[in-house]
Amino acid sequence: MTDVLSAPLVVEFPFTRSLGPVQSAFLTGLRERTVLGVRTEDGTVLVPPVEYDPVTAGELRELVEVAPTGTVTTWAWNPSPRRGQPLDTPFAWVLVRLDGAGTALLHALDAPGPDAVHTGMRVRVRWAETRTGAITDIACFEPYDGEPGPAEPTPHTGEFTDPVTRIVAPARLDYVHTPGRAQSAYLKALEGHRTVGERCPACRKVYVPPRGACPTCGVATAEQVEVGPRGTVTTFCIVNIKAKNLDIEVPYVYAHIALDGADLALHGRIAGIPYDQVRMGLRVEPVWSGAAGGSPHPDHYRPTGEPDADYDTYKELV
Amino acid sequence: MRDVAIVAFAQSAHRRRTDELSEVDLLMPVLHEVLGATNLKANEIGFTCSGSADYLAGRAFSFTMALDGVGAHPPISESHVEMDGAWALYEAWVKIMTGEADTALVYAYGKSSPGQVRDVLTRQLDPYYVAPLWPDSVALAALQAQALIDAGATDEPALAEVAARNRFAAADNPYAQLTGDVPAGGHLVRPLRTGDCPPIGDGAAAVILAAGDTARALCERPAWIRGIDHRIEAHGLGVRDLTDSPSTRLAAQHAGAFERPVDTAELHAPFTSQEVVLRGVLGLGDDVAVNPSGGALAANPIMAAGLIRLGEAAARIHRGQSDRALAHATSGPCLQQNLVAVLEGESAHA
């Protein structure tokens, strides 16, 4: 589709998460090369540990140490590792029941190929060189043919010096965003300093920016209508807080502006007039940024010098 | 208790990409079709509920913009679940059962093409122990498949047969994305091959629910919801027995699925191995038409595929092809959450 715009869109977020007492002990333990589990009411040892019994929902606090060796309970060979996964060479995803544990932990197994992996095989933890108190402190598992660890876990206080109490979990997802037909047409028109809306075939209202549907009638809009460039301030506010990375002196005015011919007000900054003289009904026109490669949107709106619009002409759009 | 039925169902033609369509563009024809089938207008609907996920297309609050397609002004009674539309249907069913509405519009959509579904779905996992490892959706399904193979419940040729049967059935489904003779392909994550995995695509679906005589007035043969229930299992994958699905069994029991045999089952099993698990716990014999639509292996618009199972099961009752049908929807890794509904035609109830 040549008439539909598309652009890369990256969504990135570093969530900071606090750990409860059990998760804190487990992740701090990994930093210290110690694997902890928690004992449930029926005596099962959960590794990784959780704070509440998955069966009874009872609170769990009885920490125990299990061995860094264990048995694969199921596996899957991953020939093409994806970004963020533990190894960048082909590896096996594994659920591993560590010696002394009653449940299995998900991680990666470093093995030369799928023929070297089977359910029931013995593995051990390979520790990451730099450990911070995260599940990735286990770099991966590796095949192990030594002695099994003790079947009975040993009690552990869960206390460490300088415990990890929270983790930062970064995430990044990559998209190719396509805004669809209506918004593509709107954005393309802006490049020519024109503002284009769409008229609803049922109620005849002109929506700007158009999203392809009339929110009142629930039908597709298609007829393109050029609106503006002049418009009327329908309502406004005075901004007194300076936004980060925004090179605009405060106070400034942010307004709803009903462009001539539009049945929906859009918003923009008002300049070229002292902030305390902006008023409802003020007639304004867009000022486009001259910077090449800058935003295609108007930089701001300024007074046209016309007499103010009569309230009745825009009261439906406030 | 009130009698509540699915009286209309519509879905889009599911496609790998729909770059020219916004989410509301994708949804609107489906809404018009389902409203048209009942001659209802948006302002005559008692309750509207939708299911979708912003992470799929990377668009914050996309469901509020999708509402433009409904015609939400003047104000309507509306709700949204960040889940498959099957759970939106459950909420709407509760709304009708409590007497707060007589009709409901339920819709769901998913636009997966802008992102990488395998990466996106990792964000629904436990954020402390699992998500930092980025295990993708195919990898987690493959762990379950290997557990089934180790348990002797299936093998790779049997999984390939599941894929072939679903996609052969989908040849009669004009909305399906992947139909007919689809090669098994190479291993995506062993033991799962590309043929064992669902297509990635964009799509939407909608149903209308109605109570009692309203349902009878809107539809010649309403698909009565005789029971519906949903259950969830422990978050930790290593706590669960991946070869079993106790949540599906419990939901089916509470929905009344085991009281009498069903003739049709629409199962939300995006991976072939999951159909093996579900058939087992639901006790479906060879005499049951399983996924006559082709199921999620033929079209898997995420967030809509579960609602489509309910819609497809209902549509077979509407057409007189089924008297008692089971519909299933799932969410989360390795069948973590499961919803089961039992639908019946009027004659079966009499």
XYZ file of C-alpha atoms in Angstrom:
668
model
C 0.000 0.000 0.000
C 1.859 3.029 -1.233
C -0.530 5.598 0.266
C -0.210 4.306 3.822
C 2.611 5.627 5.951
C 4.700 3.412 8.174
C 7.517 4.120 10.602
C 9.560 2.220 13.189
C 8.142 2.474 16.690
C 10.169 1.396 19.714
C 8.457 0.902 23.055
C 10.971 0.715 25.889
C 10.323 0.650 29.588
C 12.551 -0.103 32.596
C 10.098 -1.343 35.243
C 11.440 -1.117 38.776
C 9.885 -3.867 40.862
C 10.127 -4.387 44.585
C 10.712 -7.891 45.902
C 8.960 -9.405 48.853
C 10.970 -11.246 51.512
C 11.014 -14.553 49.632
C 11.895 -13.242 46.180
C 14.500 -10.948 47.753
C 16.174 -13.902 49.488
C 16.082 -16.005 46.306
C 17.586 -13.365 44.017
C 20.159 -12.239 46.607
C 21.041 -15.910 47.024
C 21.712 -16.232 43.298
C 24.138 -13.322 43.597
C 25.944 -15.366 46.298
C 25.773 -18.637 44.268
C 23.192 -20.056 46.635
C 19.873 -21.463 45.356
C 16.995 -21.137 47.793
C 13.577 -22.708 47.728
C 10.567 -22.403 49.982
C 8.774 -25.248 51.734
C 5.007 -25.481 51.304
C 2.515 -26.620 53.910
C 2.592 -30.181 52.524
C 6.411 -30.253 52.563
C 7.082 -29.707 48.863
C 10.033 -27.424 48.130
C 9.255 -24.842 45.461
C 12.207 -23.645 43.378
C 11.957 -20.877 42.331
C 10.205 -19.917 45.556
C 7.003 -17.904 45.859
C 5.427 -16.129 48.808
C 2.086 -17.895 48.735
C 1.259 -21.572 48.366
C -0.024 -22.182 44.807
C -2.483 -24.780 46.187
C -3.693 -23.358 49.521
C -2.730 -19.667 49.090
C -1.171 -19.851 52.552
C 1.799 -17.604 53.294
C 5.179 -19.304 52.751
C 8.343 -18.216 54.558
C 10.333 -21.396 55.348
C 13.422 -21.036 53.180
C 15.758 -23.922 52.383
C 18.883 -24.288 50.288
C 18.892 -26.739 47.388
C 21.727 -28.029 45.221
C 22.949 -26.261 42.056
C 22.607 -29.607 40.271
C 19.424 -31.117 38.953
C 17.457 -33.094 36.386
C 15.787 -31.915 33.172
C 12.020 -32.554 33.329
C 11.251 -31.287 29.814
C 13.117 -29.412 27.112
C 12.823 -27.726 23.739
C 15.640 -27.083 21.273
C 15.896 -23.464 20.195
C 17.849 -23.260 16.911
C 17.465 -19.482 16.517
C 17.938 -17.502 19.749
C 16.033 -14.230 19.923
C 17.093 -10.939 21.441
C 17.299 -10.998 25.217
C 17.409 -14.788 25.562
C 20.147 -16.235 27.811
C 22.471 -17.529 25.053
C 23.118 -16.229 21.552
C 24.096 -19.641 20.196
C 21.504 -22.428 19.674
C 20.470 -23.849 23.041
C 17.770 -25.878 24.781
C 15.045 -24.351 26.897
C 14.772 -26.570 29.952
C 12.689 -27.027 33.038
C 15.120 -28.271 35.691
C 14.204 -29.826 39.028
C 17.181 -29.071 41.244
C 18.268 -31.786 43.683
C 16.166 -31.281 46.789
C 13.416 -29.352 44.983
C 9.924 -30.572 44.190
C 9.262 -28.217 41.266
C 11.189 -27.105 38.208
C 12.901 -23.865 37.200
C 12.833 -22.519 33.627
C 16.170 -21.610 32.082
C 18.517 -22.299 29.165
C 20.825 -25.282 28.733
C 24.081 -24.876 26.826
C 24.476 -28.052 24.753
C 26.111 -28.786 21.391
C 22.879 -29.903 19.737
C 19.452 -31.475 20.293
C 20.948 -34.979 20.243
C 22.877 -34.082 23.401
C 19.692 -33.260 25.322
C 17.066 -35.553 26.794
C 14.508 -35.525 29.554
C 16.097 -36.943 32.681
C 19.591 -35.690 31.852
C 21.711 -34.296 34.661
C 22.692 -30.638 34.603
C 24.225 -28.008 36.851
C 24.071 -24.243 37.157
C 26.661 -22.198 35.269
C 26.943 -18.944 37.185
C 27.226 -15.619 35.418
C 30.554 -13.872 35.974
C 28.864 -10.656 37.044
C 25.912 -11.224 39.331
C 23.496 -8.543 40.496
C 20.636 -10.433 42.124
C 18.544 -11.491 39.125
C 17.411 -14.705 37.450
C 20.115 -14.002 34.846
C 22.747 -14.557 37.572
C 22.282 -18.121 36.400
C 23.980 -17.735 32.997
C 22.488 -21.082 31.941
C 22.667 -24.758 32.818
C 25.326 -27.141 31.472
C 25.504 -30.952 31.270
C 26.874 -32.527 34.477
C 27.928 -36.082 35.178
C 29.096 -35.716 38.789
C 27.490 -36.703 42.027
C 23.919 -35.559 42.723
C 23.369 -32.976 45.421
C 21.682 -33.906 48.693
C 18.078 -34.992 48.216
C 17.119 -33.236 51.433
C 17.498 -29.436 51.353
C 19.089 -27.653 54.297
C 17.327 -24.914 56.279
C 18.444 -21.374 55.424
C 17.720 -18.080 57.167
C 17.420 -16.254 53.885
C 19.542 -13.514 55.418
C 22.401 -11.993 53.451
C 24.418 -8.819 53.849
C 23.280 -6.090 51.476
C 20.152 -7.910 50.263
C 18.652 -7.105 46.887
C 15.237 -5.557 47.525
C 14.244 -4.578 44.015
C 15.044 -5.303 40.408
C 14.933 -3.195 37.289
C 13.350 -5.179 34.489
C 14.094 -3.497 31.176
C 11.932 -4.342 28.207
C 12.055 -3.287 24.599
C 9.596 -4.137 21.863
C 10.030 -3.104 18.241
C 7.124 -2.334 15.963
C 6.497 -0.970 12.501
C 3.580 1.358 13.070
C 1.073 2.040 10.311
C -1.547 4.635 11.193
C -4.046 3.431 8.612
C -5.569 5.234 5.660
C -7.283 8.182 7.370
C -4.404 9.294 9.548
C -1.907 8.703 6.725
C -3.853 11.166 4.572
C -3.946 13.660 7.447
C -0.196 13.438 8.043
C 0.600 13.722 4.326
C -1.537 16.852 4.017
C 0.314 18.422 6.962
C 3.544 18.172 4.984
C 1.952 20.652 2.568
C 0.799 22.819 5.514
C -2.809 21.784 4.909
C -5.177 20.326 7.476
C -7.555 17.650 6.176
C -10.462 16.140 8.053
C -13.112 13.603 7.095
C -16.873 14.105 6.917
C -19.299 11.567 8.381
C -21.724 10.432 5.680
C -24.522 10.212 8.255
C -24.299 13.224 10.595
C -22.165 15.370 8.201
C -19.743 16.345 10.961
C -16.130 16.910 9.948
C -13.589 15.178 12.194
C -10.030 16.381 12.469
C -7.675 14.635 12.855
C -9.681 11.906 11.129
C -9.497 8.370 12.494
C -11.617 6.739 9.826
C -14.792 6.448 11.876
C -17.499 8.731 13.236
C -17.602 8.124 16.996
C -21.252 9.168 17.160
C -22.634 7.176 14.250
C -20.119 4.310 14.276
C -19.702 4.413 10.504
C -16.663 4.846 8.294
C -15.740 8.351 7.231
C -14.143 8.757 3.822
C -14.939 12.154 2.261
C -11.891 14.370 2.776
C -12.482 18.000 3.657
C -9.822 20.685 3.965
C -10.359 22.786 7.089
C -8.757 25.986 8.441
C -6.187 27.317 8.227
C -7.807 29.824 10.576
C -9.728 28.847 13.642
C -11.217 29.902 16.956
C -9.955 29.279 20.494
C -12.802 27.403 22.210
C -11.094 26.933 25.563
C -7.574 27.138 26.970
C -5.320 26.714 29.960
C -2.170 28.458 31.156
C 0.775 26.118 31.627
C 3.135 27.039 34.442
C 5.251 23.898 34.616
C 8.161 23.539 32.262
C 8.190 20.160 30.586
C 11.430 18.221 30.394
C 13.296 18.735 27.110
C 10.772 21.321 25.955
C 12.268 24.616 24.905
C 9.244 26.808 25.638
C 9.241 29.503 28.304
C 6.486 29.319 30.904
C 3.850 30.462 31.359
C 2.365 29.654 27.980
C -1.129 28.933 26.717
C -2.386 25.578 25.511
C -5.728 25.784 23.750
C -8.480 23.885 21.983
C -8.834 25.347 18.523
C -11.814 24.796 16.245
C -10.458 25.194 12.724
C -12.944 26.780 10.326
C -15.059 24.010 8.815
C -14.179 21.424 11.492
C -16.689 19.957 13.958
C -14.070 18.863 16.457
C -11.493 21.084 18.145
C -7.848 20.071 18.077
C -5.224 21.390 20.408
C -2.164 23.577 20.068
C -0.040 26.231 21.713
C -0.951 29.897 21.414
C 1.865 32.450 20.997
C 2.331 35.948 19.604
C 0.112 37.380 22.342
C 0.758 37.753 26.085
C -0.473 34.669 27.898
C -2.928 36.636 30.045
C -4.639 38.142 27.013
C -5.697 34.826 25.407
C -9.470 34.381 25.531
C -12.270 32.168 24.303
C -13.324 33.267 20.837
C -9.846 34.526 19.879
C -9.271 34.016 16.150
C -5.951 32.286 15.395
C -3.931 30.856 12.507
C -1.160 28.246 12.419
C 2.538 29.099 12.301
C 4.527 26.317 10.738
C 8.007 25.536 11.891
C 10.581 26.451 9.274
C 13.042 23.803 10.455
C 13.725 21.141 7.833
C 13.045 17.661 9.142
C 11.147 19.109 12.101
C 7.649 18.268 13.204
C 5.054 18.362 10.415
C 2.567 19.877 12.866
C 2.087 23.622 13.324
C 4.621 24.955 15.810
C 1.953 27.153 17.381
C -1.060 29.339 16.558
C -1.042 33.157 16.632
C -3.814 35.795 16.591
C -5.100 36.776 13.154
C -6.200 40.238 14.308
C -9.824 39.544 13.324
C -12.618 40.398 15.744
C -13.372 37.626 18.234
C -15.837 34.948 17.136
C -19.331 35.076 18.609
C -19.845 32.441 21.337
C -22.812 30.925 19.520
C -20.581 30.031 16.544
C -18.389 27.682 18.581
C -20.350 26.765 21.714
C -21.001 23.239 20.397
C -17.264 22.665 20.138
C -16.183 23.692 23.634
C -31.773 -17.938 36.311
C -32.157 -16.215 32.976
C -31.624 -17.929 29.658
C -28.911 -16.171 27.682
C -27.965 -16.958 24.086
C -25.498 -15.974 21.419
C -27.788 -14.673 18.661
C -25.308 -13.380 16.086
C -21.649 -13.786 15.172
C -19.382 -12.094 12.657
C -15.657 -12.151 11.990
C -13.203 -10.535 9.610
C -11.187 -12.306 6.953
C -7.995 -12.920 8.917
C -4.845 -11.814 7.136
C -1.102 -11.725 7.803
C -0.966 -7.941 7.443
C -3.552 -5.168 7.242
C -1.287 -2.115 6.927
C -3.984 -0.020 5.251
C -6.441 -0.575 8.116
C -6.391 1.050 11.520
C -7.806 -1.024 14.361
C -11.177 0.665 14.050
C -11.137 0.085 10.272
C -10.532 -3.598 10.977
C -13.334 -3.789 13.481
C -16.100 -1.668 11.975
C -17.315 -4.017 9.201
C -17.611 -6.815 11.768
C -19.662 -4.612 14.115
C -21.937 -3.553 11.275
C -22.427 -7.149 10.204
C -23.344 -8.439 13.641
C -25.679 -5.522 14.360
C -27.206 -5.889 10.903
C -27.921 -9.565 11.525
C -30.120 -8.622 14.483
C -31.421 -5.275 13.165
C -30.184 -3.702 16.392
C -28.644 -0.256 16.575
C -25.735 0.553 18.885
C -27.979 2.629 21.162
C -30.347 -0.337 21.571
C -27.591 -2.555 22.996
C -27.699 -2.825 26.786
C -24.023 -3.483 27.414
C -20.867 -3.462 25.295
C -17.678 -5.283 26.239
C -14.450 -5.743 24.318
C -11.212 -7.683 24.528
C -7.863 -6.602 23.106
C -4.246 -5.941 24.117
C -2.330 -2.728 23.517
C 0.993 -4.577 23.419
C 0.175 -6.308 20.127
C 0.323 -3.174 17.990
C 2.193 -1.051 20.541
C -0.666 1.434 20.799
C -1.634 2.774 24.212
C -5.370 2.765 25.013
C -6.169 1.480 21.539
C -9.474 0.075 22.776
C -10.789 3.575 23.483
C -10.167 4.542 19.862
C -11.684 1.297 18.624
C -14.877 2.367 20.402
C -15.349 4.938 17.633
C -16.521 2.021 15.510
C -19.349 1.289 17.933
C -20.759 4.816 17.991
C -20.269 5.438 21.700
C -21.927 8.853 21.794
C -24.444 9.452 23.301
C -22.812 7.511 26.144
C -23.142 3.740 26.301
C -22.566 1.197 29.055
C -19.158 -0.181 28.161
C -16.300 -2.250 29.563
C -13.050 -3.736 28.349
C -10.858 -6.678 29.309
C -7.170 -6.793 28.456
C -7.766 -10.415 27.485
C -9.269 -12.504 24.751
C -12.817 -11.463 23.873
C -14.065 -14.766 25.300
C -13.556 -13.215 28.734
C -15.376 -10.082 27.580
C -18.246 -12.394 26.660
C -18.125 -13.867 30.160
C -18.400 -10.370 31.655
C -21.326 -9.555 29.357
C -23.024 -12.840 30.300
C -22.710 -11.914 33.987
C -24.168 -8.475 33.219
C -27.204 -10.073 31.581
C -27.567 -12.756 34.266
C -27.698 -10.061 36.950
C -30.521 -8.386 35.062
C -28.580 -5.202 34.301
C -28.926 -5.707 30.555
C -31.030 -7.744 28.134
C -28.646 -7.536 25.198
C -24.883 -7.210 24.866
C -22.403 -6.549 22.097
C -19.074 -8.302 22.594
C -16.155 -7.718 20.280
C -12.459 -8.396 20.125
C -9.612 -7.576 17.803
C -5.936 -8.139 17.449
C -3.464 -6.514 15.104
C -0.314 -8.588 15.474
C 1.407 -7.535 12.255
C 3.126 -4.363 13.562
C 5.162 -6.246 16.186
C 6.859 -9.579 16.870
C 4.226 -11.738 18.551
C 6.757 -14.161 20.022
C 8.528 -11.293 21.788
C 5.367 -9.393 22.710
C 3.834 -12.384 24.517
C 6.886 -12.702 26.787
C 5.644 -9.549 28.520
C 2.699 -11.453 30.025
C 5.043 -13.780 31.934
C 6.196 -13.630 35.565
C 8.371 -10.492 35.572
C 10.792 -11.685 38.278
C 11.876 -15.175 37.262
C 10.711 -15.751 33.692
C 10.232 -12.625 31.565
C 13.909 -11.539 31.943
C 14.846 -14.707 30.020
C 12.520 -13.773 27.102
C 11.165 -17.295 26.526
C 8.899 -16.862 23.512
C 5.444 -18.329 23.053
C 6.623 -21.076 20.693
C 9.383 -22.114 23.109
C 6.950 -22.497 26.006
C 4.512 -24.479 23.859
C 7.418 -26.665 22.734
C 8.290 -27.508 26.362
C 4.712 -28.694 26.787
C 4.862 -30.672 23.530
C 8.052 -32.456 24.614
C 6.487 -33.285 27.975
C 3.564 -34.878 26.109
C 5.912 -36.841 23.846
C 7.907 -38.065 26.852
C 4.648 -39.143 28.497
C 3.693 -41.143 25.407
C 0.613 -39.007 24.779
C 1.651 -38.044 21.249
C 4.532 -37.942 18.788
C 5.574 -35.706 15.914
C 3.579 -37.587 13.222
C 0.443 -37.418 15.404
C 0.939 -33.680 15.873
C 1.272 -33.274 12.108
C -2.062 -35.077 11.714
C -3.706 -32.593 14.079
C -2.365 -29.732 11.960
C -3.489 -31.332 8.710
C -7.004 -32.091 9.952
C -7.566 -28.548 11.214
C -6.306 -26.883 8.059
C -8.213 -29.295 5.831
C -11.391 -28.371 7.747
C -10.535 -24.690 7.309
C -10.839 -25.066 3.535
C -14.594 -24.577 4.080
C -14.007 -21.470 6.205
C -13.861 -18.340 4.020
C -12.380 -16.299 6.887
C -9.423 -18.595 7.622
C -5.875 -17.446 7.004
C -4.072 -20.774 6.519
C -5.925 -23.636 4.841
C -5.437 -26.898 2.997
C -2.156 -28.661 2.485
C 0.292 -26.819 4.724
C 3.778 -28.360 4.914
C 4.979 -29.540 8.332
C 8.093 -27.420 7.816
C 11.269 -27.348 9.851
C 11.530 -27.142 13.617
C 10.747 -23.670 14.901
C 11.529 -24.760 18.435
C 11.907 -28.547 18.571
C 9.708 -30.567 18.790
C 7.316 -28.010 17.258
C 7.549 -27.398 13.524
C 6.161 -24.375 11.708
C 3.134 -26.509 10.800
C 2.405 -27.119 14.492
C 2.178 -23.377 15.148
C -0.624 -20.940 14.382
C -0.450 -18.329 11.659
C 0.249 -14.779 12.847
C -2.348 -12.335 11.667
C -4.762 -9.488 12.136
C -8.463 -9.960 12.710
C -11.604 -9.087 14.590
C -14.821 -10.753 15.722
C -18.090 -9.799 17.373
C -21.104 -11.543 18.875
C -24.425 -10.379 20.236
C -25.882 -11.902 23.392
C -29.528 -11.641 24.359
C -31.761 -12.953 27.121
C -34.926 -15.023 26.884
C -37.649 -13.848 24.506
C -35.408 -11.060 23.196
C -33.051 -13.753 21.948
C -35.931 -15.647 20.340
C -37.073 -12.485 18.588
C -33.597 -11.729 17.250
C -32.583 -15.178 16.081
C -34.451 -18.127 14.596
C -32.397 -20.658 16.562
C -30.480 -19.011 19.398
C -27.397 -20.739 20.797
C -28.295 -20.908 24.487
C -25.385 -20.710 26.916
C -26.207 -23.635 29.228
C -23.046 -23.181 31.253
C -19.866 -21.136 31.216
C -16.895 -21.109 33.579
C -13.233 -20.200 33.576
C -10.338 -21.330 35.752
C -6.651 -20.562 36.122
C -3.591 -22.536 37.169
C -0.426 -21.649 39.065
C 1.809 -19.025 37.529
C 4.970 -21.097 37.807
C 5.376 -23.387 34.788
C 7.517 -25.769 36.822
C 4.730 -26.164 39.393
C 2.273 -27.438 36.818
C 1.968 -30.819 35.107
C 2.157 -29.590 31.522
C 0.650 -32.815 30.156
C -2.616 -32.115 31.963
C -5.059 -29.200 32.107
C -6.933 -29.380 35.410
C -8.276 -25.851 34.873
C -9.980 -26.881 31.632
C -11.414 -29.981 33.296
C -12.784 -27.954 36.202
C -14.224 -25.235 33.971
C -15.878 -27.877 31.786
C -17.319 -29.614 34.832
C -18.798 -26.360 36.141
C -20.137 -25.501 32.702
C -21.957 -28.849 32.622
C -19.947 -30.212 29.717
C -19.813 -33.730 31.129
C -23.541 -34.042 31.834
C -24.330 -35.097 28.280
C -22.184 -35.628 25.187
C -21.556 -32.731 22.818
C -21.601 -33.097 19.030
C -19.238 -30.195 18.292
C -16.197 -28.772 20.051
C -14.439 -25.567 19.085
C -11.117 -25.682 20.923
C -8.767 -22.747 21.235
C -5.532 -24.648 20.700
C -3.027 -22.467 18.862
C -0.461 -25.290 18.967
C -1.153 -28.864 17.825
C 0.127 -30.245 21.130
C -2.468 -28.215 23.029
C -5.292 -29.914 21.139
C -3.913 -33.245 22.384
C -4.149 -31.994 25.997
C -7.628 -30.535 25.567
C -9.122 -33.563 23.808
C -7.848 -35.691 26.664
C -9.207 -33.655 29.566
C -12.531 -32.971 27.820
C -12.934 -36.638 26.914
C -13.835 -35.879 23.300
C -14.344 -38.984 21.219
C -13.964 -39.429 17.480
C -17.709 -38.856 17.048
C -17.331 -35.197 18.072
C -16.656 -32.655 15.314
C -13.560 -30.938 16.717
C -12.744 -27.558 15.178
C -14.863 -27.804 12.029
C -13.803 -24.174 11.445
C -10.133 -25.103 11.384
C -9.524 -23.637 14.815
C -6.647 -21.419 15.842
C -4.231 -23.363 13.611
C -6.055 -21.859 10.628
C -6.521 -18.328 11.998
C -5.242 -17.011 15.312
C -5.951 -13.303 15.652
C -4.700 -12.934 19.219
C -7.397 -11.656 21.629
C -10.149 -12.601 19.154
C -9.392 -16.297 18.534
C -11.100 -17.451 21.747
C -14.223 -15.387 21.109
C -14.268 -16.835 17.586
C -14.465 -20.350 19.085
C -17.633 -19.316 20.925
C -18.940 -17.642 17.779
C -18.186 -20.597 15.520
C -19.828 -23.031 17.939
C -22.891 -20.773 18.156
C -23.065 -20.342 14.385
C -23.261 -24.124 13.942
C -26.233 -24.157 16.274
C -27.794 -21.208 14.406
C -27.434 -23.171 11.153
C -28.854 -26.354 12.667
C -25.564 -28.245 12.274
C -25.204 -28.785 16.010
C -27.552 -29.330 18.941
C -25.015 -29.218 21.763
C -21.594 -27.667 21.309
C -18.619 -27.018 23.554
C -16.535 -23.881 23.090
C -13.160 -23.340 24.728
C -10.849 -20.346 24.986
C -7.381 -20.125 26.469
C -4.993 -17.431 27.611
C -1.452 -17.394 28.950
C 1.421 -19.818 28.336
C 0.833 -23.582 28.012
C -2.951 -23.369 28.557
C -2.617 -21.457 31.821
C -6.190 -20.087 31.843
C -9.163 -21.789 30.286
C -12.795 -20.921 29.654
C -15.409 -23.482 28.679
C -18.966 -22.831 27.542
C -21.710 -25.273 26.621
C -24.142 -24.068 23.958
C -27.414 -25.691 22.944
C -30.082 -25.212 20.329
C -33.731 -24.893 21.402
C -34.715 -28.436 20.392
C -31.964 -29.946 22.487
C -33.254 -28.041 25.496
C -36.894 -29.115 25.051
